[in-house]
Amino acid sequence: MTTLVCTSASKAAGPAAQTLPYPSFSSYVRARQPVLLRTARSLTGNPSDAEDLLQTALAKTYVAWERIEDHRALDGYVRRALLNTRTSQWRKRKVDEFACDELPEPDPVPGGDDPAEQQALRDAMWRAIMRLPARQRAMLVLRYYEDLSEVQTAEVLGVSVGTVKSAVSRALGKLREDAELGLVRR
């Protein structure tokens, strides 16, 4: 089956066809992209996945742009879209990674301000965070990496403040007990 394409219509439309129906959306994305990308990076642990996640969440936001009544609350809306999209990805993902008993890297040598050691600690922390249950991970990321208060975290996730406090406490307890982090901290 052949699809006909009208080239004269696209040439006649000219530069006017490239204007977005929502210029406020474009300015919002330009202004808030670094912060939102950092949130997505915190949720995924991978820069490429974070960009894809943010793009998907912004596409969902663009579709709902007319329905969003309070544009001052856009960050919360987009963060919620990021969390919902990421949760859907977790549920659909095909497991193609296999846990192993031994890491292929040698144990880091304890020391002072060695950048390699600092990077090893950051990497170990992200691996430990990625091992947490999705809900605890989301609360920990919003609470400490996004620097939201307990009340703000509860509002974003639609749970009570007590739920945030207890889940964050359990997550921090798991991180304290994580064997890999214990090895890196020594």
PDB file of C-alpha atoms in Angstrom:
ATOM      1  CA  MET A   1       0.000   0.000   0.000  1.00  0.00           C
ATOM      2  CA  THR A   2       1.359   3.388  -0.989  1.00  0.00           C
ATOM      3  CA  THR A   3       0.818   6.463   1.142  1.00  0.00           C
ATOM      4  CA  LEU A   4       0.468   9.738  -0.706  1.00  0.00           C
ATOM      5  CA  VAL A   5       2.329  12.705   0.690  1.00  0.00           C
ATOM      6  CA  CYS A   6       1.451  16.258  -0.193  1.00  0.00           C
ATOM      7  CA  THR A   7       4.721  18.177  -0.278  1.00  0.00           C
ATOM      8  CA  SER A   8       3.236  21.458  -1.440  1.00  0.00           C
ATOM      9  CA  ALA A   9       1.104  21.786   1.700  1.00  0.00           C
ATOM     10  CA  SER A  10       4.107  21.491   3.989  1.00  0.00           C
ATOM     11  CA  LYS A  11       6.037  24.065   1.934  1.00  0.00           C
ATOM     12  CA  ALA A  12       3.097  26.454   1.898  1.00  0.00           C
ATOM     13  CA  ALA A  13       2.678  26.250   5.662  1.00  0.00           C
ATOM     14  CA  GLY A  14       6.160  27.693   6.161  1.00  0.00           C
ATOM     15  CA  PRO A  15       7.436  28.865   9.556  1.00  0.00           C
ATOM     16  CA  ALA A  16       3.944  29.326  11.015  1.00  0.00           C
ATOM     17  CA  ALA A  17       3.509  25.535  11.134  1.00  0.00           C
ATOM     18  CA  GLN A  18       6.432  25.253  13.541  1.00  0.00           C
ATOM     19  CA  THR A  19       4.898  27.319  16.338  1.00  0.00           C
ATOM     20  CA  LEU A  20       3.611  25.305  19.268  1.00  0.00           C
ATOM     21  CA  PRO A  21       0.012  25.723  20.404  1.00  0.00           C
ATOM     22  CA  TYR A  22       1.283  26.157  23.993  1.00  0.00           C
ATOM     23  CA  PRO A  23       4.221  28.589  24.113  1.00  0.00           C
ATOM     24  CA  SER A  24       4.002  28.521  27.919  1.00  0.00           C
ATOM     25  CA  PHE A  25       4.790  24.794  27.818  1.00  0.00           C
ATOM     26  CA  SER A  26       7.985  25.469  25.847  1.00  0.00           C
ATOM     27  CA  SER A  27       9.127  28.124  28.289  1.00  0.00           C
ATOM     28  CA  TYR A  28       8.293  25.862  31.242  1.00  0.00           C
ATOM     29  CA  VAL A  29      10.368  23.004  29.787  1.00  0.00           C
ATOM     30  CA  ARG A  30      13.311  25.301  29.042  1.00  0.00           C
ATOM     31  CA  ALA A  31      13.256  26.717  32.573  1.00  0.00           C
ATOM     32  CA  ARG A  32      12.695  23.492  34.536  1.00  0.00           C
ATOM     33  CA  GLN A  33      14.415  20.840  32.405  1.00  0.00           C
ATOM     34  CA  PRO A  34      17.637  20.580  34.481  1.00  0.00           C
ATOM     35  CA  VAL A  35      15.733  20.078  37.739  1.00  0.00           C
ATOM     36  CA  LEU A  36      13.300  17.604  36.204  1.00  0.00           C
ATOM     37  CA  LEU A  37      16.131  15.717  34.517  1.00  0.00           C
ATOM     38  CA  ARG A  38      17.888  15.429  37.877  1.00  0.00           C
ATOM     39  CA  THR A  39      14.710  13.937  39.352  1.00  0.00           C
ATOM     40  CA  ALA A  40      14.455  11.475  36.476  1.00  0.00           C
ATOM     41  CA  ARG A  41      18.142  10.568  36.912  1.00  0.00           C
ATOM     42  CA  SER A  42      17.487   9.905  40.588  1.00  0.00           C
ATOM     43  CA  LEU A  43      14.643   7.578  39.716  1.00  0.00           C
ATOM     44  CA  THR A  44      16.445   5.622  36.996  1.00  0.00           C
ATOM     45  CA  GLY A  45      20.131   5.696  37.885  1.00  0.00           C
ATOM     46  CA  ASN A  46      21.008   5.943  34.192  1.00  0.00           C
ATOM     47  CA  PRO A  47      21.331   9.201  32.191  1.00  0.00           C
ATOM     48  CA  SER A  48      19.899   7.732  28.980  1.00  0.00           C
ATOM     49  CA  ASP A  49      16.919   6.170  30.755  1.00  0.00           C
ATOM     50  CA  ALA A  50      16.401   9.441  32.630  1.00  0.00           C
ATOM     51  CA  GLU A  51      16.167  11.400  29.375  1.00  0.00           C
ATOM     52  CA  ASP A  52      13.651   8.902  27.985  1.00  0.00           C
ATOM     53  CA  LEU A  53      11.629   8.984  31.197  1.00  0.00           C
ATOM     54  CA  LEU A  54      11.543  12.790  31.251  1.00  0.00           C
ATOM     55  CA  GLN A  55      10.570  12.954  27.584  1.00  0.00           C
ATOM     56  CA  THR A  56       7.675  10.552  28.187  1.00  0.00           C
ATOM     57  CA  ALA A  57       6.498  12.461  31.262  1.00  0.00           C
ATOM     58  CA  LEU A  58       6.692  15.786  29.408  1.00  0.00           C
ATOM     59  CA  ALA A  59       4.731  14.315  26.489  1.00  0.00           C
ATOM     60  CA  LYS A  60       2.008  13.273  28.937  1.00  0.00           C
ATOM     61  CA  THR A  61       2.088  16.741  30.480  1.00  0.00           C
ATOM     62  CA  TYR A  62       1.810  18.370  27.051  1.00  0.00           C
ATOM     63  CA  VAL A  63      -1.261  16.297  26.213  1.00  0.00           C
ATOM     64  CA  ALA A  64      -2.886  17.340  29.503  1.00  0.00           C
ATOM     65  CA  TRP A  65      -1.726  20.981  29.317  1.00  0.00           C
ATOM     66  CA  GLU A  66      -5.227  22.447  28.834  1.00  0.00           C
ATOM     67  CA  ARG A  67      -6.636  20.370  31.716  1.00  0.00           C
ATOM     68  CA  ILE A  68      -4.034  21.534  34.236  1.00  0.00           C
ATOM     69  CA  GLU A  69      -5.772  24.304  36.128  1.00  0.00           C
ATOM     70  CA  ASP A  70      -2.987  25.540  38.386  1.00  0.00           C
ATOM     71  CA  HIS A  71       0.200  26.057  36.386  1.00  0.00           C
ATOM     72  CA  ARG A  72       2.039  26.967  39.581  1.00  0.00           C
ATOM     73  CA  ALA A  73       1.861  23.290  40.557  1.00  0.00           C
ATOM     74  CA  LEU A  74       3.428  21.997  37.339  1.00  0.00           C
ATOM     75  CA  ASP A  75       6.535  20.596  39.036  1.00  0.00           C
ATOM     76  CA  GLY A  76       4.364  18.388  41.207  1.00  0.00           C
ATOM     77  CA  TYR A  77       2.337  17.286  38.187  1.00  0.00           C
ATOM     78  CA  VAL A  78       5.464  16.411  36.192  1.00  0.00           C
ATOM     79  CA  ARG A  79       7.092  14.658  39.171  1.00  0.00           C
ATOM     80  CA  ARG A  80       3.936  12.585  39.576  1.00  0.00           C
ATOM     81  CA  ALA A  81       4.035  11.772  35.846  1.00  0.00           C
ATOM     82  CA  LEU A  82       7.699  10.758  36.235  1.00  0.00           C
ATOM     83  CA  LEU A  83       6.880   8.465  39.162  1.00  0.00           C
ATOM     84  CA  ASN A  84       3.838   6.934  37.468  1.00  0.00           C
ATOM     85  CA  THR A  85       5.726   6.375  34.227  1.00  0.00           C
ATOM     86  CA  ARG A  86       8.691   4.848  36.037  1.00  0.00           C
ATOM     87  CA  THR A  87       6.385   2.603  38.067  1.00  0.00           C
ATOM     88  CA  SER A  88       4.771   1.405  34.830  1.00  0.00           C
ATOM     89  CA  GLN A  89       8.218   0.686  33.417  1.00  0.00           C
ATOM     90  CA  TRP A  90       9.165  -1.329  36.517  1.00  0.00           C
ATOM     91  CA  ARG A  91       6.021  -3.394  36.177  1.00  0.00           C
ATOM     92  CA  LYS A  92       6.572  -4.052  32.473  1.00  0.00           C
ATOM     93  CA  ARG A  93      10.330  -4.524  32.473  1.00  0.00           C
ATOM     94  CA  LYS A  94      11.898  -7.689  31.276  1.00  0.00           C
ATOM     95  CA  VAL A  95      14.591  -8.829  33.654  1.00  0.00           C
ATOM     96  CA  ASP A  96      17.782  -9.180  31.691  1.00  0.00           C
ATOM     97  CA  GLU A  97      20.222  -8.489  34.500  1.00  0.00           C
ATOM     98  CA  PHE A  98      21.508 -11.246  36.710  1.00  0.00           C
ATOM     99  CA  ALA A  99      22.786 -10.785  40.225  1.00  0.00           C
ATOM    100  CA  CYS A 100      26.124 -12.329  40.986  1.00  0.00           C
ATOM    101  CA  ASP A 101      27.784 -13.190  44.274  1.00  0.00           C
ATOM    102  CA  GLU A 102      31.001 -11.416  43.439  1.00  0.00           C
ATOM    103  CA  LEU A 103      31.509  -8.019  41.842  1.00  0.00           C
ATOM    104  CA  PRO A 104      34.015  -8.007  38.968  1.00  0.00           C
ATOM    105  CA  GLU A 105      35.801  -4.929  40.371  1.00  0.00           C
ATOM    106  CA  PRO A 106      38.465  -5.193  43.057  1.00  0.00           C
ATOM    107  CA  ASP A 107      37.641  -3.873  46.527  1.00  0.00           C
ATOM    108  CA  PRO A 108      38.429  -0.159  46.816  1.00  0.00           C
ATOM    109  CA  VAL A 109      41.362   0.769  49.033  1.00  0.00           C
ATOM    110  CA  PRO A 110      40.173   2.921  51.963  1.00  0.00           C
ATOM    111  CA  GLY A 111      41.663   6.383  52.082  1.00  0.00           C
ATOM    112  CA  GLY A 112      41.082  10.104  52.161  1.00  0.00           C
ATOM    113  CA  ASP A 113      39.876  12.342  49.379  1.00  0.00           C
ATOM    114  CA  ASP A 114      40.618  10.074  46.434  1.00  0.00           C
ATOM    115  CA  PRO A 115      38.095  10.890  43.661  1.00  0.00           C
ATOM    116  CA  ALA A 116      38.009   7.242  42.599  1.00  0.00           C
ATOM    117  CA  GLU A 117      37.000   6.236  46.132  1.00  0.00           C
ATOM    118  CA  GLN A 118      34.341   8.925  46.240  1.00  0.00           C
ATOM    119  CA  GLN A 119      32.961   7.701  42.922  1.00  0.00           C
ATOM    120  CA  ALA A 120      33.013   4.116  44.176  1.00  0.00           C
ATOM    121  CA  LEU A 121      31.020   5.179  47.237  1.00  0.00           C
ATOM    122  CA  ARG A 122      28.495   7.057  45.069  1.00  0.00           C
ATOM    123  CA  ASP A 123      28.145   4.058  42.753  1.00  0.00           C
ATOM    124  CA  ALA A 124      27.702   1.681  45.688  1.00  0.00           C
ATOM    125  CA  MET A 125      25.102   4.022  47.183  1.00  0.00           C
ATOM    126  CA  TRP A 126      23.121   4.092  43.918  1.00  0.00           C
ATOM    127  CA  ARG A 127      23.265   0.308  43.640  1.00  0.00           C
ATOM    128  CA  ALA A 128      22.028   0.027  47.220  1.00  0.00           C
ATOM    129  CA  ILE A 129      19.245   2.539  46.527  1.00  0.00           C
ATOM    130  CA  MET A 130      18.241   0.634  43.391  1.00  0.00           C
ATOM    131  CA  ARG A 131      17.879  -2.534  45.520  1.00  0.00           C
ATOM    132  CA  LEU A 132      15.271  -0.840  47.720  1.00  0.00           C
ATOM    133  CA  PRO A 133      11.579  -1.430  46.995  1.00  0.00           C
ATOM    134  CA  ALA A 134      10.210   1.063  44.461  1.00  0.00           C
ATOM    135  CA  ARG A 135       8.063   2.957  46.957  1.00  0.00           C
ATOM    136  CA  GLN A 136      10.874   3.375  49.495  1.00  0.00           C
ATOM    137  CA  ARG A 137      13.260   4.385  46.711  1.00  0.00           C
ATOM    138  CA  ALA A 138      10.860   7.040  45.425  1.00  0.00           C
ATOM    139  CA  MET A 139      10.380   8.478  48.905  1.00  0.00           C
ATOM    140  CA  LEU A 140      14.111   8.486  49.611  1.00  0.00           C
ATOM    141  CA  VAL A 141      14.894  10.195  46.299  1.00  0.00           C
ATOM    142  CA  LEU A 142      12.252  12.869  46.788  1.00  0.00           C
ATOM    143  CA  ARG A 143      13.141  13.419  50.433  1.00  0.00           C
ATOM    144  CA  TYR A 144      16.934  13.584  50.228  1.00  0.00           C
ATOM    145  CA  TYR A 145      18.007  13.989  46.585  1.00  0.00           C
ATOM    146  CA  GLU A 146      15.237  16.418  45.655  1.00  0.00           C
ATOM    147  CA  ASP A 147      15.382  17.963  49.141  1.00  0.00           C
ATOM    148  CA  LEU A 148      11.613  17.977  49.622  1.00  0.00           C
ATOM    149  CA  SER A 149      10.172  18.125  53.126  1.00  0.00           C
ATOM    150  CA  GLU A 150       8.215  15.194  54.526  1.00  0.00           C
ATOM    151  CA  VAL A 151       4.977  17.091  53.875  1.00  0.00           C
ATOM    152  CA  GLN A 152       5.931  17.882  50.272  1.00  0.00           C
ATOM    153  CA  THR A 153       7.002  14.271  49.662  1.00  0.00           C
ATOM    154  CA  ALA A 154       3.675  13.047  51.053  1.00  0.00           C
ATOM    155  CA  GLU A 155       1.782  15.463  48.778  1.00  0.00           C
ATOM    156  CA  VAL A 156       3.682  14.400  45.660  1.00  0.00           C
ATOM    157  CA  LEU A 157       3.092  10.710  46.359  1.00  0.00           C
ATOM    158  CA  GLY A 158      -0.437  11.110  47.689  1.00  0.00           C
ATOM    159  CA  VAL A 159       0.284   9.425  51.036  1.00  0.00           C
ATOM    160  CA  SER A 160       0.302  10.531  54.661  1.00  0.00           C
ATOM    161  CA  VAL A 161       3.301  12.167  56.313  1.00  0.00           C
ATOM    162  CA  GLY A 162       3.519   9.209  58.715  1.00  0.00           C
ATOM    163  CA  THR A 163       3.821   6.843  55.763  1.00  0.00           C
ATOM    164  CA  VAL A 164       6.703   8.911  54.395  1.00  0.00           C
ATOM    165  CA  LYS A 165       8.442   8.975  57.792  1.00  0.00           C
ATOM    166  CA  SER A 166       8.159   5.232  58.363  1.00  0.00           C
ATOM    167  CA  ALA A 167       9.102   4.255  54.781  1.00  0.00           C
ATOM    168  CA  VAL A 168      12.131   6.576  54.782  1.00  0.00           C
ATOM    169  CA  SER A 169      13.189   5.235  58.178  1.00  0.00           C
ATOM    170  CA  ARG A 170      12.966   1.636  56.929  1.00  0.00           C
ATOM    171  CA  ALA A 171      14.869   2.545  53.745  1.00  0.00           C
ATOM    172  CA  LEU A 172      17.666   4.229  55.713  1.00  0.00           C
ATOM    173  CA  GLY A 173      17.837   1.176  57.986  1.00  0.00           C
ATOM    174  CA  LYS A 174      18.266  -1.075  54.956  1.00  0.00           C
ATOM    175  CA  LEU A 175      21.008   1.189  53.603  1.00  0.00           C
ATOM    176  CA  ARG A 176      22.821   1.084  56.979  1.00  0.00           C
ATOM    177  CA  GLU A 177      22.710  -2.724  56.894  1.00  0.00           C
ATOM    178  CA  ASP A 178      23.734  -3.029  53.222  1.00  0.00           C
ATOM    179  CA  ALA A 179      26.836  -5.215  53.033  1.00  0.00           C
ATOM    180  CA  GLU A 180      28.206  -3.573  49.875  1.00  0.00           C
ATOM    181  CA  LEU A 181      28.049  -0.100  51.435  1.00  0.00           C
ATOM    182  CA  GLY A 182      29.784  -1.461  54.530  1.00  0.00           C
ATOM    183  CA  LEU A 183      32.679  -2.672  52.391  1.00  0.00           C
ATOM    184  CA  VAL A 184      33.063   0.651  50.600  1.00  0.00           C
ATOM    185  CA  ARG A 185      32.906   2.749  53.797  1.00  0.00           C
ATOM    186  CA  ARG A 186      35.799   0.924  55.492  1.00  0.00           C
TER     187      ARG A 186
END
